[in-house]
Amino acid sequence: MNGTQSSRTKRKASFSPHDHDRPQKHIRPINGKMSPSENTPDTELPSFIEDDIADEDISMLYPQATADTTEWQATIENVVKNVVSIRFCQTCSFDTDAACASEATGFVVDAEKGYILTNRHVVGAGPFWGYVVFDNHEEVDAYPVYRDPVHDFGILRFDPKAIKYMPVAALPIRPDLAKVGVEIRVVGNDAGEKLSILSGVISRLDRNAPEYGEGYSDFNTNYYQANAAASGGSSGSPVVNLDGFAIALQAGGRSDGASTDYFLPLDRPLRALRCIQEGKPIERGTIQCQFVMKPFDECRRLGLTASWEKAVREAFPKETNMLVAEIILPQGPSHTKIEEGDVLLKVNGEMITQFIRLDDILDSNVGNTIQVTLQRGGKDVDIDIEVGDLHSITPDRFVTVSGASVHNLSYQQARLYGVAIHGGGVFVCESTGSFRFDSADSGWMIQSIDQKKTPDLETFIDVVKQIPDKKRVVVTYKHLRDLHTLNTTIINVDRHWSAKMRLAVRNDVTGLWDFKDIADALPRRPPARVKCSFIQLEHTSHPAVADLVRSFVRVGCTMPLKLDGFPRNRKWGMGLVIDADKGLVIISRAVVPYDLCDIWITIADSIVVEGKVVFMHPLQNYAIIKYDPALVDAPVLSARLSKDSIAQGASTTFIGYNRSGRIVHAATTVTEMTTVAIPANSSAPRYRATNIDAITVDTNLSGQCGSGVLVDKDGTVQALWLTYLGERSSGSRDEEYHLGLATPTLLPVLSQIQEGRDPKLRMLPMEFRPIAMSQARVMGISDDWIEKVTLANKHNHQLFMVSKCTFERDNGPVVLLEGDVILTLNDKIVTRVSELDVMYSHEVLDAVIVRESKEMRLQVPTSPANDVETNHAISFCGAVLHVPHLAVRQQISKLPSEVYVSARSRGSPAKHYGLAPTNFVTHVNGEPTPDLKTFLEHVIKVPDNTYFRLKAMTFDNQPWVITMKKNEHYFPTVEWIKDGSEPCGWRRVTYESGKPVEGEPTEGILPLQDGEDAEAIDDDGGI
């Protein structure tokens, strides 16, 4: 794709010196017979237009003049009036195209009716939303009216009356004027610039269509070649000659740095345009066979006889290539009739050497039988083939259910992998939600669901609509790259977060995709009590250690919406049962980051029960979740937690779960206990543990396991082994740390929960870091205090300094400052992080500190910790906004606004216009938006498909203003509100034309945020 944003760059084909080998494809010129018919329009008569200057290098055979002539300058001056910059979003993944926001080029081909020609990979196969900008900076919405199923061209429609300040003219199309040696200009939106004019000379007319890897690629056509050095954003640019005629369409180029560009001939685009202008359907025929052009010497090696070569050369003196069959789709019209390597001689008695004439015959005979003559190994083969409808094997609809989107396999994908179009399952174009398999990569084909085959979309719909919410079903699937392997998995079918099963159908009249609900969700069946037993752990040092296996459960967490900067939509880890009678489990917050989620708890690798969040600790990296113990008939054991802190050098037993989910154990020793110092992450603030001690042990298993415990010989758990989510490193890798957390820290909270009380914690809104005595002396700590420190903690002589103050909303008095050294809290000297835990249970702390070498006593108020979790979010124009979460407030000195952008969807207006995660929205249309309520009030007043103005602040306090266009059709405004009375714990309110409607929207695409497609396979994440 020639685009300028990160989602798309200029379409580049990999280069191979062996141009005839796959995947590189070459094709033929237009020097053969071109008898016009109803499907091959006569070439247009001239009109006048021109192009600007750009002295880029071109074909060595046809050197370029050093400067443009007066004629070229006049031509360019006229041409630029017809060229438009296309700003667009492909709003969701579909077929070969991933969701993206990008830029490209097009040119007006019908000024009266408002048609623009551009590339098919710009228009895309799926939902498109965009607008065009003319040379005088007038802007108008654009809607697709046609995208070719195979060839790289598409046609957009705009309203010519909306252009008021310049005359709109059409660029005349003359495919017959494309010849080797013709000097050309490529006029377009190159590299994201408003306008760029690149020069070149056509060096070839007979290049096979380039291959672009696993995405969309053109085939069964020839391409032109020139050296114009076009780059990102130039897709869809007109290639014009000196007389101002469009003679080709810019479509791609080489990826190895060479300045080679590939142009699509305009014969078939001109024919499609004529059909649209006349109100006729654009018939497209296919025999499901891909041909490539091969030179005569190769054809001879394939069996072309001397007599046929002589006949072809006499009929077409300028031809040097013939069409050879390369890919024949199984079960297609050509299957068993045409073989790979067959040389095409005649169709319906007419000798054929060019794709344009072959296309013409196929398009004119949809539903009819054609007679084909081939040469196979020196023998003539005559066959009859029925021509199929190409549009019928090009998907124009998809179904969204359980957070994923599927459709029938397309001709594009089938051709790429050489598989049958029908009967091979449904193609998962958005592999997320319940149907996220090994990764979010595209290419998965669902074979069956709940023991029922799903060969096509209609059957898939019938099967899935009968599955009740939260049912666990078996799914079999394959990948198009490996159809030999049948994968099997078990999924939980989500029909609560994604209650609607929605059908989206392309509407070529409006240019939009129409959404329709096709099935209501069936309610969940009541779960039943299930019996099971645990495995026995062998070769442990003590029987009590082996019994601990009955306290471990597997916890899976899926999140329908990304909040709080958390980088994943799905995580799993191992939890520890702390109260079997009440069904309480402790788990890392790297697994359960917030409570807008589904939690599934697996007991003894046998029973799967639903869980819900009971408590989330704001600082110490753990959450308490709960399941219904009445559903579990198994000897689950409540883990005993030690009341004594484990010491450095102590012997212990490490029991962990590796990435395969298997229990591993080893005797080990505690090597270190140190204060956690996970780096802050300004590029993606997310939950991180602070103000706690971490434990490391002397075993390699500690690095292999993100889940586990340290246990003594009596089976008492001394520490949890957790995964801590860390910073985002270079690229998009998210660091994780595996560390131990001593159990005494947990006990005050756990006792309250076991008693049925909701812990009301308080905390000091700041981070502390340890300082050694050598630093303390310099900071003004007296020798008397240093002696007290050495007596209080013989193992680690340290004090704690305020390293960062967390921004608080209550505007209360600021008592402690960054750089203050804490000596005592409530008259107890603080030399261990755990001694800071006194803050959790006191509204005011009596503190003795040292500030600027002066000792002072302060009354330090604590802040309530019960409002630090996100309980309200808004999805707007593809962005997810909520109150800045704790990780943001830990890193910023003052909040510009309470409206924080946490995530954004690919292919959304937020992505397109640049509203990015970590931005704060301060104003809408000049009105202040200090909180979410005010923000929502203002944005729902903005009419659909109109511009509004946002004032925002970056994370590093740089103000900026952006204009965005609202799109409610694909990106409706939805409010997410935490509500304990709801079965899911959250409810949704959709705003349709500014009016609130309870429930999820009736239109729109899945809220898939940036980065989801790059996620790794679900990995282990902490106890």
PDB file of C-alpha atoms in Angstrom, residues 439-520:
ATOM      1  CA  SER A 439      -1.998 -15.255  17.795  1.00  0.00           C
ATOM      2  CA  ALA A 440      -3.946 -12.413  16.231  1.00  0.00           C
ATOM      3  CA  ASP A 441      -2.409 -13.126  12.792  1.00  0.00           C
ATOM      4  CA  SER A 442      -4.774 -13.407   9.877  1.00  0.00           C
ATOM      5  CA  GLY A 443      -4.984 -16.612   7.885  1.00  0.00           C
ATOM      6  CA  TRP A 444      -6.951 -18.874  10.248  1.00  0.00           C
ATOM      7  CA  MET A 445      -9.686 -21.025   8.742  1.00  0.00           C
ATOM      8  CA  ILE A 446     -12.288 -22.380  11.177  1.00  0.00           C
ATOM      9  CA  GLN A 447     -13.182 -25.958  10.285  1.00  0.00           C
ATOM     10  CA  SER A 448     -15.719 -26.784  12.992  1.00  0.00           C
ATOM     11  CA  ILE A 449     -17.308 -25.392  16.142  1.00  0.00           C
ATOM     12  CA  ASP A 450     -18.922 -27.441  18.886  1.00  0.00           C
ATOM     13  CA  GLN A 451     -18.397 -30.640  16.870  1.00  0.00           C
ATOM     14  CA  LYS A 452     -20.254 -29.164  13.855  1.00  0.00           C
ATOM     15  CA  LYS A 453     -18.592 -28.472  10.507  1.00  0.00           C
ATOM     16  CA  THR A 454     -18.477 -24.857   9.292  1.00  0.00           C
ATOM     17  CA  PRO A 455     -17.594 -25.057   5.586  1.00  0.00           C
ATOM     18  CA  ASP A 456     -19.030 -21.622   4.761  1.00  0.00           C
ATOM     19  CA  LEU A 457     -20.361 -18.436   6.324  1.00  0.00           C
ATOM     20  CA  GLU A 458     -24.021 -19.458   6.239  1.00  0.00           C
ATOM     21  CA  THR A 459     -23.304 -22.692   8.106  1.00  0.00           C
ATOM     22  CA  PHE A 460     -21.070 -20.844  10.556  1.00  0.00           C
ATOM     23  CA  ILE A 461     -23.932 -18.478  11.400  1.00  0.00           C
ATOM     24  CA  ASP A 462     -26.369 -21.354  11.927  1.00  0.00           C
ATOM     25  CA  VAL A 463     -23.929 -23.151  14.230  1.00  0.00           C
ATOM     26  CA  VAL A 464     -22.831 -20.202  16.361  1.00  0.00           C
ATOM     27  CA  LYS A 465     -26.289 -18.747  16.896  1.00  0.00           C
ATOM     28  CA  GLN A 466     -27.245 -21.979  18.696  1.00  0.00           C
ATOM     29  CA  ILE A 467     -24.377 -21.740  21.221  1.00  0.00           C
ATOM     30  CA  PRO A 468     -25.360 -20.156  24.548  1.00  0.00           C
ATOM     31  CA  ASP A 469     -23.279 -17.524  26.277  1.00  0.00           C
ATOM     32  CA  LYS A 470     -20.114 -18.681  28.089  1.00  0.00           C
ATOM     33  CA  LYS A 471     -20.351 -22.240  26.791  1.00  0.00           C
ATOM     34  CA  ARG A 472     -17.007 -23.971  26.344  1.00  0.00           C
ATOM     35  CA  VAL A 473     -16.811 -25.539  22.912  1.00  0.00           C
ATOM     36  CA  VAL A 474     -14.254 -27.354  20.794  1.00  0.00           C
ATOM     37  CA  VAL A 475     -12.999 -25.475  17.742  1.00  0.00           C
ATOM     38  CA  THR A 476     -10.859 -26.956  14.992  1.00  0.00           C
ATOM     39  CA  TYR A 477      -8.965 -24.684  12.638  1.00  0.00           C
ATOM     40  CA  LYS A 478      -6.138 -24.543  10.135  1.00  0.00           C
ATOM     41  CA  HIS A 479      -3.844 -21.850   8.858  1.00  0.00           C
ATOM     42  CA  LEU A 480      -3.642 -21.107   5.165  1.00  0.00           C
ATOM     43  CA  ARG A 481       0.135 -21.431   5.360  1.00  0.00           C
ATOM     44  CA  ASP A 482      -0.162 -24.930   6.834  1.00  0.00           C
ATOM     45  CA  LEU A 483      -3.299 -26.718   5.709  1.00  0.00           C
ATOM     46  CA  HIS A 484      -1.715 -30.064   6.599  1.00  0.00           C
ATOM     47  CA  THR A 485      -2.111 -29.351  10.301  1.00  0.00           C
ATOM     48  CA  LEU A 486      -5.492 -29.424  12.023  1.00  0.00           C
ATOM     49  CA  ASN A 487      -5.381 -27.468  15.257  1.00  0.00           C
ATOM     50  CA  THR A 488      -7.834 -28.083  18.087  1.00  0.00           C
ATOM     51  CA  THR A 489      -8.626 -25.746  20.949  1.00  0.00           C
ATOM     52  CA  ILE A 490     -11.394 -25.039  23.437  1.00  0.00           C
ATOM     53  CA  ILE A 491     -12.889 -21.559  23.680  1.00  0.00           C
ATOM     54  CA  ASN A 492     -15.391 -19.789  25.890  1.00  0.00           C
ATOM     55  CA  VAL A 493     -18.043 -18.315  23.609  1.00  0.00           C
ATOM     56  CA  ASP A 494     -18.607 -14.676  24.564  1.00  0.00           C
ATOM     57  CA  ARG A 495     -22.175 -13.500  24.002  1.00  0.00           C
ATOM     58  CA  HIS A 496     -22.284 -10.914  26.808  1.00  0.00           C
ATOM     59  CA  TRP A 497     -19.582  -8.366  26.001  1.00  0.00           C
ATOM     60  CA  SER A 498     -20.346  -9.094  22.334  1.00  0.00           C
ATOM     61  CA  ALA A 499     -24.003 -10.004  22.681  1.00  0.00           C
ATOM     62  CA  LYS A 500     -24.977  -9.132  19.140  1.00  0.00           C
ATOM     63  CA  MET A 501     -24.217 -11.330  16.162  1.00  0.00           C
ATOM     64  CA  ARG A 502     -23.956  -8.737  13.443  1.00  0.00           C
ATOM     65  CA  LEU A 503     -23.837  -9.063   9.659  1.00  0.00           C
ATOM     66  CA  ALA A 504     -22.072  -6.324   7.671  1.00  0.00           C
ATOM     67  CA  VAL A 505     -22.859  -6.137   3.943  1.00  0.00           C
ATOM     68  CA  ARG A 506     -21.182  -3.890   1.386  1.00  0.00           C
ATOM     69  CA  ASN A 507     -23.475  -1.307  -0.202  1.00  0.00           C
ATOM     70  CA  ASP A 508     -22.014  -0.026  -3.464  1.00  0.00           C
ATOM     71  CA  VAL A 509     -24.795   2.570  -3.786  1.00  0.00           C
ATOM     72  CA  THR A 510     -24.000   4.396  -0.551  1.00  0.00           C
ATOM     73  CA  GLY A 511     -20.357   3.341  -0.378  1.00  0.00           C
ATOM     74  CA  LEU A 512     -20.889   2.182   3.217  1.00  0.00           C
ATOM     75  CA  TRP A 513     -21.286  -1.208   4.850  1.00  0.00           C
ATOM     76  CA  ASP A 514     -24.732  -1.861   6.284  1.00  0.00           C
ATOM     77  CA  PHE A 515     -24.965  -3.572   9.684  1.00  0.00           C
ATOM     78  CA  LYS A 516     -27.775  -5.876  10.741  1.00  0.00           C
ATOM     79  CA  ASP A 517     -28.319  -7.942  13.880  1.00  0.00           C
ATOM     80  CA  ILE A 518     -28.956 -11.529  12.830  1.00  0.00           C
ATOM     81  CA  ALA A 519     -29.194 -13.441  16.122  1.00  0.00           C
ATOM     82  CA  ASP A 520     -29.872 -12.722  19.772  1.00  0.00           C
TER      83      ASP A 520
END
